[in-house]
PDB file of C-alpha atoms in Angstrom:
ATOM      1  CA  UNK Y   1     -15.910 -29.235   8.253  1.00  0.00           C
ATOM      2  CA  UNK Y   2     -15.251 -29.622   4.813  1.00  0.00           C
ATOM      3  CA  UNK Y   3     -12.141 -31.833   3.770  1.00  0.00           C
ATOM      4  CA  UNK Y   4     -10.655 -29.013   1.788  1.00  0.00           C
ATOM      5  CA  UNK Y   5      -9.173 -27.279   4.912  1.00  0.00           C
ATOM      6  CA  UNK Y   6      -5.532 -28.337   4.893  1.00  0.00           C
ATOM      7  CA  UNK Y   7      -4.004 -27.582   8.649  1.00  0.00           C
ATOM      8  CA  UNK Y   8      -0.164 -28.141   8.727  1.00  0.00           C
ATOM      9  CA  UNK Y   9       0.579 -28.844  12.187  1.00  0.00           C
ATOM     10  CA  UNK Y  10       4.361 -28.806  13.246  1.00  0.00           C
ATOM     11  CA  UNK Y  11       4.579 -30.333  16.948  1.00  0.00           C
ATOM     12  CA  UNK Y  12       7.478 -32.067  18.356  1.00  0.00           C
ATOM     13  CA  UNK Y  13       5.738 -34.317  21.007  1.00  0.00           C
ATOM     14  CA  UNK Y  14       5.077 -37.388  18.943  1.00  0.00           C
ATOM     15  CA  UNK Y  15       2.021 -38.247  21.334  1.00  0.00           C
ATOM     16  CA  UNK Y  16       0.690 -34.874  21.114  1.00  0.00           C
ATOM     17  CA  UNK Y  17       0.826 -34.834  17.282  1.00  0.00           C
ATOM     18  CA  UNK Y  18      -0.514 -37.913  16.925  1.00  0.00           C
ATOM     19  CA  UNK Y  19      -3.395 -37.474  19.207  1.00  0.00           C
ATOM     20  CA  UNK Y  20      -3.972 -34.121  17.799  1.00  0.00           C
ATOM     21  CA  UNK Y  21      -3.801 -35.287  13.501  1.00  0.00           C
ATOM     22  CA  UNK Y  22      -6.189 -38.312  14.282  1.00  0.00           C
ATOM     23  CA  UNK Y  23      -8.805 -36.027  16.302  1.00  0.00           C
ATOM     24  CA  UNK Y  24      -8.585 -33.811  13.249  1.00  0.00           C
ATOM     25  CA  UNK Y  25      -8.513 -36.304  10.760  1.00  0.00           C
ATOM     26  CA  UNK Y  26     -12.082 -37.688  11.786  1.00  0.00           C
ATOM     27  CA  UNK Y  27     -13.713 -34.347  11.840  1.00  0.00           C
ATOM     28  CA  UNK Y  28     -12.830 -34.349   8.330  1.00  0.00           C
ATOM     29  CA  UNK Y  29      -9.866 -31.657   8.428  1.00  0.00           C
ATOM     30  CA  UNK Y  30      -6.464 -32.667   6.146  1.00  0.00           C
ATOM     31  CA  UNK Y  31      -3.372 -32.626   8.310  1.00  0.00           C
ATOM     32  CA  UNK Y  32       0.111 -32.675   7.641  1.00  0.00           C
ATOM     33  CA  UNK Y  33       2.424 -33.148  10.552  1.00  0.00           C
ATOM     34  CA  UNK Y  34       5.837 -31.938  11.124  1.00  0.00           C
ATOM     35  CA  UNK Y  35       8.063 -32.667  14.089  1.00  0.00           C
ATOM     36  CA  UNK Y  36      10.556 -29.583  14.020  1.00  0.00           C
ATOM     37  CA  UNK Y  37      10.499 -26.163  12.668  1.00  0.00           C
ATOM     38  CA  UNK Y  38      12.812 -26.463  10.133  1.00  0.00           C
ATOM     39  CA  UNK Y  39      10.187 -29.462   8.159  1.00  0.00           C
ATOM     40  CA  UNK Y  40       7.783 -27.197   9.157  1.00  0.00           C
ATOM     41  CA  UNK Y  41       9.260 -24.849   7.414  1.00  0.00           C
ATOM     42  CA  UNK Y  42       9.639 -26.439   4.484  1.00  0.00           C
ATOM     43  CA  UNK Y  43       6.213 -27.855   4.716  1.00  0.00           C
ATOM     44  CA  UNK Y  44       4.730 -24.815   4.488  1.00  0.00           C
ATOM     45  CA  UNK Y  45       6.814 -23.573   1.388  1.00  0.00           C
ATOM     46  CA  UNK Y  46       6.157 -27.095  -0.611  1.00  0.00           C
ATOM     47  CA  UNK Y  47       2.046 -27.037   0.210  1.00  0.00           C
ATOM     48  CA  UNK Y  48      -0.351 -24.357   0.538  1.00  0.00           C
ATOM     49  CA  UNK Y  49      -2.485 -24.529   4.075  1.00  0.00           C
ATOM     50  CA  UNK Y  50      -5.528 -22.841   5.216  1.00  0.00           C
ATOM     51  CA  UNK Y  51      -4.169 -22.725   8.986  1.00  0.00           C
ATOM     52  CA  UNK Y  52      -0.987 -23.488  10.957  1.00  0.00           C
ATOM     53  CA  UNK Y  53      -0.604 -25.439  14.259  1.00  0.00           C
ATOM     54  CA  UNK Y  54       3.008 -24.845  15.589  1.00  0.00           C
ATOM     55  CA  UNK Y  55       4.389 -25.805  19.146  1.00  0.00           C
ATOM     56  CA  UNK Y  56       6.301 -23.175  20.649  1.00  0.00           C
ATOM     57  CA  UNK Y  57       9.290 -25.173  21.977  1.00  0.00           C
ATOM     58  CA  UNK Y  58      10.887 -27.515  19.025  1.00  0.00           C
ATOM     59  CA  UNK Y  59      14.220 -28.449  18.417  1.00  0.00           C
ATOM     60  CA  UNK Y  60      16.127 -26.723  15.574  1.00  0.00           C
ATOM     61  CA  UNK Y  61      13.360 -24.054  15.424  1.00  0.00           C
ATOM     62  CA  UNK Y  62      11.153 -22.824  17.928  1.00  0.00           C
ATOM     63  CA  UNK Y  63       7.970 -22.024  17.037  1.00  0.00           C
ATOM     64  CA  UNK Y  64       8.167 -18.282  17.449  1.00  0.00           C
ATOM     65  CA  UNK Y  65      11.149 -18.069  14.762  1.00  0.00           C
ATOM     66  CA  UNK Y  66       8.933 -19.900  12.838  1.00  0.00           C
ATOM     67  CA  UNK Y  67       5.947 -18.044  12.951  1.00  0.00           C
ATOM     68  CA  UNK Y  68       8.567 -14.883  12.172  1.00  0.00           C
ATOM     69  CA  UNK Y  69       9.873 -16.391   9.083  1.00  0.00           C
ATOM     70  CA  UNK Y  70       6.394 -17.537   7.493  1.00  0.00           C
ATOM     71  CA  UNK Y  71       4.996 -14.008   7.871  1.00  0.00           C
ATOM     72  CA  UNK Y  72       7.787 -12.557   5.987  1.00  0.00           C
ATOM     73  CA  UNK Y  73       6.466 -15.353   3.351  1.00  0.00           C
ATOM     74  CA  UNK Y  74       2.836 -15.160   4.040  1.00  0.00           C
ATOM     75  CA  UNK Y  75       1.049 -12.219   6.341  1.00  0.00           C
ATOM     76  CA  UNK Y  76      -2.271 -13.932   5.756  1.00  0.00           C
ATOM     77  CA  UNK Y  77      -2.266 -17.509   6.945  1.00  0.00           C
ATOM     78  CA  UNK Y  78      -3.702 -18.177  10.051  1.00  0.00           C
ATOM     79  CA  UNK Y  79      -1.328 -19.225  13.034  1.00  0.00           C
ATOM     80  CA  UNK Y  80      -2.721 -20.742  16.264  1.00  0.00           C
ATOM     81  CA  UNK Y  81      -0.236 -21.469  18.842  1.00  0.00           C
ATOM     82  CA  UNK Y  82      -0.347 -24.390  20.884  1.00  0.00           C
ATOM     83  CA  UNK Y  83       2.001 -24.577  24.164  1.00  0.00           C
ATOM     84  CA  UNK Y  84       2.484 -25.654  27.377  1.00  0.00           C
ATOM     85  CA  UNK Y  85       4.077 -22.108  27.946  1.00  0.00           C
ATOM     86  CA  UNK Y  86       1.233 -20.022  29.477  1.00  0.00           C
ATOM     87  CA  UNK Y  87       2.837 -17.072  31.341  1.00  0.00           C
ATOM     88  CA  UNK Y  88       0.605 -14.037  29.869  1.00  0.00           C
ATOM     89  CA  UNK Y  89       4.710 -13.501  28.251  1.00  0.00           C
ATOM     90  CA  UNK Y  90       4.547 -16.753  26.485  1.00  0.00           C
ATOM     91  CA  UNK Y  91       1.036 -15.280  24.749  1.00  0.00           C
ATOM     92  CA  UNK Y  92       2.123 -11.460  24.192  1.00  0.00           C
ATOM     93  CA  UNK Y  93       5.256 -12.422  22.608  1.00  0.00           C
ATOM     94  CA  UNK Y  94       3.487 -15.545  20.624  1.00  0.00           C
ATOM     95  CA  UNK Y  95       0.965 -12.292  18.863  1.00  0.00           C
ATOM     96  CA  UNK Y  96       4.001 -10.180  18.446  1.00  0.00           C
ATOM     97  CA  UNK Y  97       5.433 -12.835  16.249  1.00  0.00           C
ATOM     98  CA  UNK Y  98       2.373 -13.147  14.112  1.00  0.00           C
ATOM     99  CA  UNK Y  99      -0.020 -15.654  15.930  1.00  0.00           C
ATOM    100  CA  UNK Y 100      -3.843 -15.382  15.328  1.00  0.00           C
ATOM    101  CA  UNK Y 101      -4.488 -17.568  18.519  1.00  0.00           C
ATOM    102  CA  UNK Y 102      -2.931 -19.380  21.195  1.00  0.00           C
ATOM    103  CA  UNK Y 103      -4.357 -22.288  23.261  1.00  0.00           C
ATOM    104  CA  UNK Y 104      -2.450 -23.811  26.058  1.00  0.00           C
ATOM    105  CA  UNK Y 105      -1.838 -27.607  26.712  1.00  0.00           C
ATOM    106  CA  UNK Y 106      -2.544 -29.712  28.110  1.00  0.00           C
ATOM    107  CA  UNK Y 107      -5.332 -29.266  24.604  1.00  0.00           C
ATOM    108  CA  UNK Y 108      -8.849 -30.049  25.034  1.00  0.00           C
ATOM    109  CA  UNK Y 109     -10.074 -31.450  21.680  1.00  0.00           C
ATOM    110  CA  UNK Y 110     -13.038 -29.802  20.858  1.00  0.00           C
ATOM    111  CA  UNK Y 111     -11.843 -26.471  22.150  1.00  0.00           C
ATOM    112  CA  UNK Y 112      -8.894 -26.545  19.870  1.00  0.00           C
ATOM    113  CA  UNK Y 113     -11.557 -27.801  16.978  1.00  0.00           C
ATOM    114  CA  UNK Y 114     -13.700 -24.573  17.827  1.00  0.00           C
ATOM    115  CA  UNK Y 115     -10.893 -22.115  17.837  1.00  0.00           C
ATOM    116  CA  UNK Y 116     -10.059 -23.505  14.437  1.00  0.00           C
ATOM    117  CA  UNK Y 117     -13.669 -22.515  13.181  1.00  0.00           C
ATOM    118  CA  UNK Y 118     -13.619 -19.175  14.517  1.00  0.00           C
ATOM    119  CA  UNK Y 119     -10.398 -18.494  12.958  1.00  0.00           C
ATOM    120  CA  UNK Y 120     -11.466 -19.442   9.979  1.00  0.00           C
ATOM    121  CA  UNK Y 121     -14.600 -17.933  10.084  1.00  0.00           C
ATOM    122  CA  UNK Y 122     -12.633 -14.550  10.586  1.00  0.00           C
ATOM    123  CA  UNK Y 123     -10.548 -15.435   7.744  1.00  0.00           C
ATOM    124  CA  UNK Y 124     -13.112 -16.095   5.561  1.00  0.00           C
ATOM    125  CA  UNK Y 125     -15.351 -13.301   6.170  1.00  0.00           C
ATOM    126  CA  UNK Y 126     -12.085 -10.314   6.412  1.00  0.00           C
ATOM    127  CA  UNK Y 127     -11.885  -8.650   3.386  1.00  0.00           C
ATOM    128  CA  UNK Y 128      -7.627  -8.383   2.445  1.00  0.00           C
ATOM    129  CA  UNK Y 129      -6.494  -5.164   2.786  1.00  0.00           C
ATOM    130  CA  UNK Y 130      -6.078  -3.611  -0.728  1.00  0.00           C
ATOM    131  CA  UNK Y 131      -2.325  -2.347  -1.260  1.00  0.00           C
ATOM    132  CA  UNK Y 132      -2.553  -1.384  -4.150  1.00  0.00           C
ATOM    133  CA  UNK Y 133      -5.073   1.544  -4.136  1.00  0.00           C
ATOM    134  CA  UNK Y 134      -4.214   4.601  -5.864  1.00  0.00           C
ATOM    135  CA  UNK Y 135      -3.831   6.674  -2.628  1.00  0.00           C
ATOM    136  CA  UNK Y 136      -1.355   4.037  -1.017  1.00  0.00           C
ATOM    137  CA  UNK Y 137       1.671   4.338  -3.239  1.00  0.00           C
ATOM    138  CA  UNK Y 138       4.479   1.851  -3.252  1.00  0.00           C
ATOM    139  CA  UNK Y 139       6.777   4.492  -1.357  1.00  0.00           C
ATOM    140  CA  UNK Y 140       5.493   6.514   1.374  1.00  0.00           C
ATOM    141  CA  UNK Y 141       7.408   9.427   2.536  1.00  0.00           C
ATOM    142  CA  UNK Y 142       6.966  10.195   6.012  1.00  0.00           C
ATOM    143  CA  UNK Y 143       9.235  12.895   7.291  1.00  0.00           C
ATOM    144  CA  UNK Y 144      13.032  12.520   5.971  1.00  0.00           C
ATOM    145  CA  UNK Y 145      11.575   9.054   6.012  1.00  0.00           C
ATOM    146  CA  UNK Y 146      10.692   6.690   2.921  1.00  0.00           C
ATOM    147  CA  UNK Y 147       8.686   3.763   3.747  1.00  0.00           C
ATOM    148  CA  UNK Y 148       8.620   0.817   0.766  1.00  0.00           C
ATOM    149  CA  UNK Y 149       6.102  -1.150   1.769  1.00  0.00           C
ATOM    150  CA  UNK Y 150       6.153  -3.860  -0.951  1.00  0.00           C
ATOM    151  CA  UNK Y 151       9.878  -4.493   0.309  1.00  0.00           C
ATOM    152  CA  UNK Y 152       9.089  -3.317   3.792  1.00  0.00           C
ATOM    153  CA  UNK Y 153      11.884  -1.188   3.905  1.00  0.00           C
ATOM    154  CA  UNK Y 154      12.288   2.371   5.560  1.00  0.00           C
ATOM    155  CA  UNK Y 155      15.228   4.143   4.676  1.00  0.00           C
ATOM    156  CA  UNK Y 156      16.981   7.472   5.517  1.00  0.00           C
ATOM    157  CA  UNK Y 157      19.526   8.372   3.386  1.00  0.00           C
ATOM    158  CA  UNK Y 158      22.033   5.717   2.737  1.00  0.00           C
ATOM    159  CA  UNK Y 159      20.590   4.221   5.856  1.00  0.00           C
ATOM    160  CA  UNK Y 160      18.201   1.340   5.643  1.00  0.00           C
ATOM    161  CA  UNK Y 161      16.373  -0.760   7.977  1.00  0.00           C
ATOM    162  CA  UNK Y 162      14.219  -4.207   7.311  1.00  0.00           C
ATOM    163  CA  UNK Y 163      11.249  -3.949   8.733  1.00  0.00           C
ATOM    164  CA  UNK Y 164       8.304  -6.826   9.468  1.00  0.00           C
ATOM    165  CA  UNK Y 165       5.065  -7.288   8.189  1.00  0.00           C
ATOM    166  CA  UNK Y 166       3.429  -6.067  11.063  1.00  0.00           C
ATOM    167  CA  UNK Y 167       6.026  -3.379  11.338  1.00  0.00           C
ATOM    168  CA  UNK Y 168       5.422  -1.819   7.415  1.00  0.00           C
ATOM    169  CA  UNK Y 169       1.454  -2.273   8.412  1.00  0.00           C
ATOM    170  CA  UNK Y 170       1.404  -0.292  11.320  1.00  0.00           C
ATOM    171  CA  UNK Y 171       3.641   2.549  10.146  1.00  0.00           C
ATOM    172  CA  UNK Y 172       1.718   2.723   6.937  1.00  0.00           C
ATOM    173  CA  UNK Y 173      -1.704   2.587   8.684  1.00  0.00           C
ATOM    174  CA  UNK Y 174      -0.027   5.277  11.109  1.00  0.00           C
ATOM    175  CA  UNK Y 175       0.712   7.747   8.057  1.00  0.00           C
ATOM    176  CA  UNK Y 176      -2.483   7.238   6.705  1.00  0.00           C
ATOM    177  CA  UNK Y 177      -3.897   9.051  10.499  1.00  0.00           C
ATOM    178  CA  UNK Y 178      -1.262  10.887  10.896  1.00  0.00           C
ATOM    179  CA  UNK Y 179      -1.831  14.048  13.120  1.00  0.00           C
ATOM    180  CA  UNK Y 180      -5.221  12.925  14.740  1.00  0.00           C
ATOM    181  CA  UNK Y 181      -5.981  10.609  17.641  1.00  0.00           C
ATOM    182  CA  UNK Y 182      -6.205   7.324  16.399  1.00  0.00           C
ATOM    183  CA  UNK Y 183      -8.139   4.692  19.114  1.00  0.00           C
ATOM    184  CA  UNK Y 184      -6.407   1.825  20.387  1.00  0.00           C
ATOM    185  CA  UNK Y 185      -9.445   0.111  19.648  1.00  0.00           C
ATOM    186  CA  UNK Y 186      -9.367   0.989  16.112  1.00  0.00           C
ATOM    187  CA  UNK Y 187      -5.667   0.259  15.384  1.00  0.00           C
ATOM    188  CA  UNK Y 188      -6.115  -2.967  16.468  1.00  0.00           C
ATOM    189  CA  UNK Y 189      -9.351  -3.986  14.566  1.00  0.00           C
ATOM    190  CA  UNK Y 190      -7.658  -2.342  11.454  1.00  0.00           C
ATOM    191  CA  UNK Y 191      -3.809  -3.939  11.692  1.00  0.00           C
ATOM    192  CA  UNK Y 192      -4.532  -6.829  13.571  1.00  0.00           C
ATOM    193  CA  UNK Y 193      -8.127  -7.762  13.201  1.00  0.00           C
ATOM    194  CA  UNK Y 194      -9.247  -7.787  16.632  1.00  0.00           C
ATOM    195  CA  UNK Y 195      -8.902  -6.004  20.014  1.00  0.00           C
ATOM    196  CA  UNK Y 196      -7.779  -8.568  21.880  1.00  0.00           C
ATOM    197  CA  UNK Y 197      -5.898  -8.014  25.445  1.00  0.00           C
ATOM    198  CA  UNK Y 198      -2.335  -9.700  24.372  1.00  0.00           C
ATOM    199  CA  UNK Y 199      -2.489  -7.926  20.982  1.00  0.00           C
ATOM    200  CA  UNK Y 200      -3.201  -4.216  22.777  1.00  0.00           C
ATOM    201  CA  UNK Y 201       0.025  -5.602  24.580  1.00  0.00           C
ATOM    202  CA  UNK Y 202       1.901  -6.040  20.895  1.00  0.00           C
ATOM    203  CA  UNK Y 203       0.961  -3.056  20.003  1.00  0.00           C
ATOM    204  CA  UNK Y 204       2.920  -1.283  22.615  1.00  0.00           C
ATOM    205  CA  UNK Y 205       5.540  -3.260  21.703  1.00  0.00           C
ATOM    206  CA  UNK Y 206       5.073  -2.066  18.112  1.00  0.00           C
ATOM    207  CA  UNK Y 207       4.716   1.741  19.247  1.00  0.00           C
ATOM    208  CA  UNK Y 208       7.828   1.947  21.019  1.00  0.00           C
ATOM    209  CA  UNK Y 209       9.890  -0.140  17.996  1.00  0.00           C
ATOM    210  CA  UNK Y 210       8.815   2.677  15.220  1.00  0.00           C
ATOM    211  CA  UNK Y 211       9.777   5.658  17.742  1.00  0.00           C
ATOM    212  CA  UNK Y 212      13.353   4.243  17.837  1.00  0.00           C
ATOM    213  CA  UNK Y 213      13.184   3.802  13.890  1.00  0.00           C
ATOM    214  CA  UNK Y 214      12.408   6.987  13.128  1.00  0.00           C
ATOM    215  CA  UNK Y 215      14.041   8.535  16.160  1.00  0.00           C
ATOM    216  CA  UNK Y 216      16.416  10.773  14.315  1.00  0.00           C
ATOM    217  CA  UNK Y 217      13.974  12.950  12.421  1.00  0.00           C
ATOM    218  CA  UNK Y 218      12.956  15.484  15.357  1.00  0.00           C
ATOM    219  CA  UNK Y 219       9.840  15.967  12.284  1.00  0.00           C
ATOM    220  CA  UNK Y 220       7.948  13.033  13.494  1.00  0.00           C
ATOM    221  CA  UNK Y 221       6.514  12.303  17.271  1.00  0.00           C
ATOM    222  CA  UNK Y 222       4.374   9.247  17.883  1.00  0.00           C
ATOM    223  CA  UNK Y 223       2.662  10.550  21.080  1.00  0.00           C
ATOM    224  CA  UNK Y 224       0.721   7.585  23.655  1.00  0.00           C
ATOM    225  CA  UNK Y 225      -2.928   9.544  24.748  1.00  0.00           C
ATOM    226  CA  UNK Y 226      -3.312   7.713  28.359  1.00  0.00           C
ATOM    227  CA  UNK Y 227      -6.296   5.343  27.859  1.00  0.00           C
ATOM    228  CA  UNK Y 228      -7.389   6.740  24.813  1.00  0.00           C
ATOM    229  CA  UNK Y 229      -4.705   5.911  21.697  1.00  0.00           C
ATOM    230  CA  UNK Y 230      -1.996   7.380  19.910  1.00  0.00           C
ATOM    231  CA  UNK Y 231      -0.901  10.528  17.817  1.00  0.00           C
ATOM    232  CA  UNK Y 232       1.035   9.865  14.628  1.00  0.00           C
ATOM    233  CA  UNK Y 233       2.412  13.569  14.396  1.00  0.00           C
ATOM    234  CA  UNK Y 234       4.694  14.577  11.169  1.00  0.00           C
ATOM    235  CA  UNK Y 235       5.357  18.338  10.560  1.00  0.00           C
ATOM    236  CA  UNK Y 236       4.324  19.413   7.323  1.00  0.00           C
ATOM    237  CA  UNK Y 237       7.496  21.029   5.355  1.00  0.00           C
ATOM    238  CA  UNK Y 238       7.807  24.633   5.559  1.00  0.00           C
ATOM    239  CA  UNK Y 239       6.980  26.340   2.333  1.00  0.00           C
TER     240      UNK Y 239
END
C-alpha cells in the first residue's frame, strides 16, 4: 500500500492504538493517532486523511458524535468503526451516523488491513455524485416544502429544520423518483453505496425521520411497498 494513504485513527485504549499504528505503519500506511474525540476532531480539521479509524466509546466524545460532526464537514471520507460494541444496535446505529464499515474487537490485523483496501478500493473507483447538474437546482421544492441542499435545510414557511447529510441525500434522491417504486436495493446502492444488511436497517430509520419532517403537508406520502421499496408520492398542484 502506497505511503500516501494517511489513516487518522482516534482510539482511546493506548494498547490498542499502539498495536494498531505500528501494524499499519509497517504495511506502509501513514497514521496519526488520537486518544479522544475531541483531538480527533481537531485532527481531522488540521490534516486531510484518506480514511478514519474511530473507537466508539471515548471520553469527551464518543465516536458516534464524532462520526456525526465530520460528515457535516466531510460526506466523503471513509469511516470504519472499530468497537468492542457488537450488538447488531451498536452496527445499525454506527451506519446511521455515517460509518462506511465496522469491525469488532478484539481486531484481527490483517482483517482490519483488508477492510481498509476494500474501502478504499470503493472510494477510489465511485464516481462523486455531481450536485451541481443543471436538473438538480440548489432549492428543490417538494410540496409546500423547499429543500436547500447546499445548506441542507428544508423549510416551510418561517419554519426551518437542519437536516444531515444523509438526510438532504435521501430526500433529494427521493424527489428525483418521486411517484414510482423506487427498490430498496437501488436506494441503497445510489445514497449509500452498497446494500448492505445494517444500512437497509438505516434506511428505515431514514424513511420514518423524513415522514415526520414533512408530516404537515397532507401533499406528500412516503409509502413502504412490503419487500419491494418505497413510494415518494407528491401531488402535482392543481391547475
Amino acid at each position: 500500500m502506497s505511503d500516501t494513504v494517511k489513516i487518522l485513527l482516534v482510539e482511546d485504549d493506548k494498547i490498542v492504538a499502539s498495536i494498531v499504528k505500528k501494524y499499519l505503519d509497517l504495511r506502509g500506511y501513514l497514521v496519526h493517532h488520537a486518544g479522544d474525540g475531541v483531538s480527533g476532531l481537531k485532527e481531522f480539521e488540521k490534516y486531510k486523511f484518506d480514511l478514519l479509524i474511530l473507537d466508539v466509546m471515548m471520553p469527551h466524545k464518543d465516536g458516534y458524535n464524532l462520526a456525526e460532526e465530520i460528515r457535516q464537514r466531510d460526506q466523503y471520507v471513509p469511516i470504519l468503526f472499530m468497537s468492542s460494541n457488537n450488538m447488531p444496535k451498536d452496527k445499525i446505529k454506527a451506519f446511521q451516523t455515517g460509518a462506511d464499515d465496522y469491525i469488532a474487537k478484539p481486531v484481527d490485523m490483517e482483517e482490519l488491513e483488508l477492510r481498509i483496501k476494500v474501502i478504499l478500493k470503493r472510494q477510489n473507483s465511485e464516481p462523486k455524485v455531481d450536485f451541481d447538474r443543471e436538473e438538480d437546482p440548489q432549492e428543490i421544492h417538494i410540496g409546500q416544502y423547499t429543500l436547500d441542499f447546499p445548506y441542507q435545510k428544508l423549510s416551510r414557511g418561517d419554519d426551518t429544520r437542519k437536516l444531515t447529510t444523509r438526510e438532504a441525500e435521501l430526500l433529494r434522491f427521493l424527489y428525483r423518483k418521486r411517484n414510482g417504486l423506487i427498490k430498496r436495493e437501488y436506494i441503497l446502492q445510489e445514497v449509500w453505496g452498497d446494500d448492505d444488511y445494517y444500512k437497509g436497517r438505516s434506511l428505515d430509520v431514514f424513511m420514518s425521520r423524513l415522514r415526520k419532517y414533512l408530516k404537515d403537508d397532507p401533499s406528500i406520502e412516503i409509502l413502504n411497498v412490503h419487500g419491494i421499496g418505497f413510494k415518494f408520492l407528491v401531488a402535482e398542484p392543481s391547475k
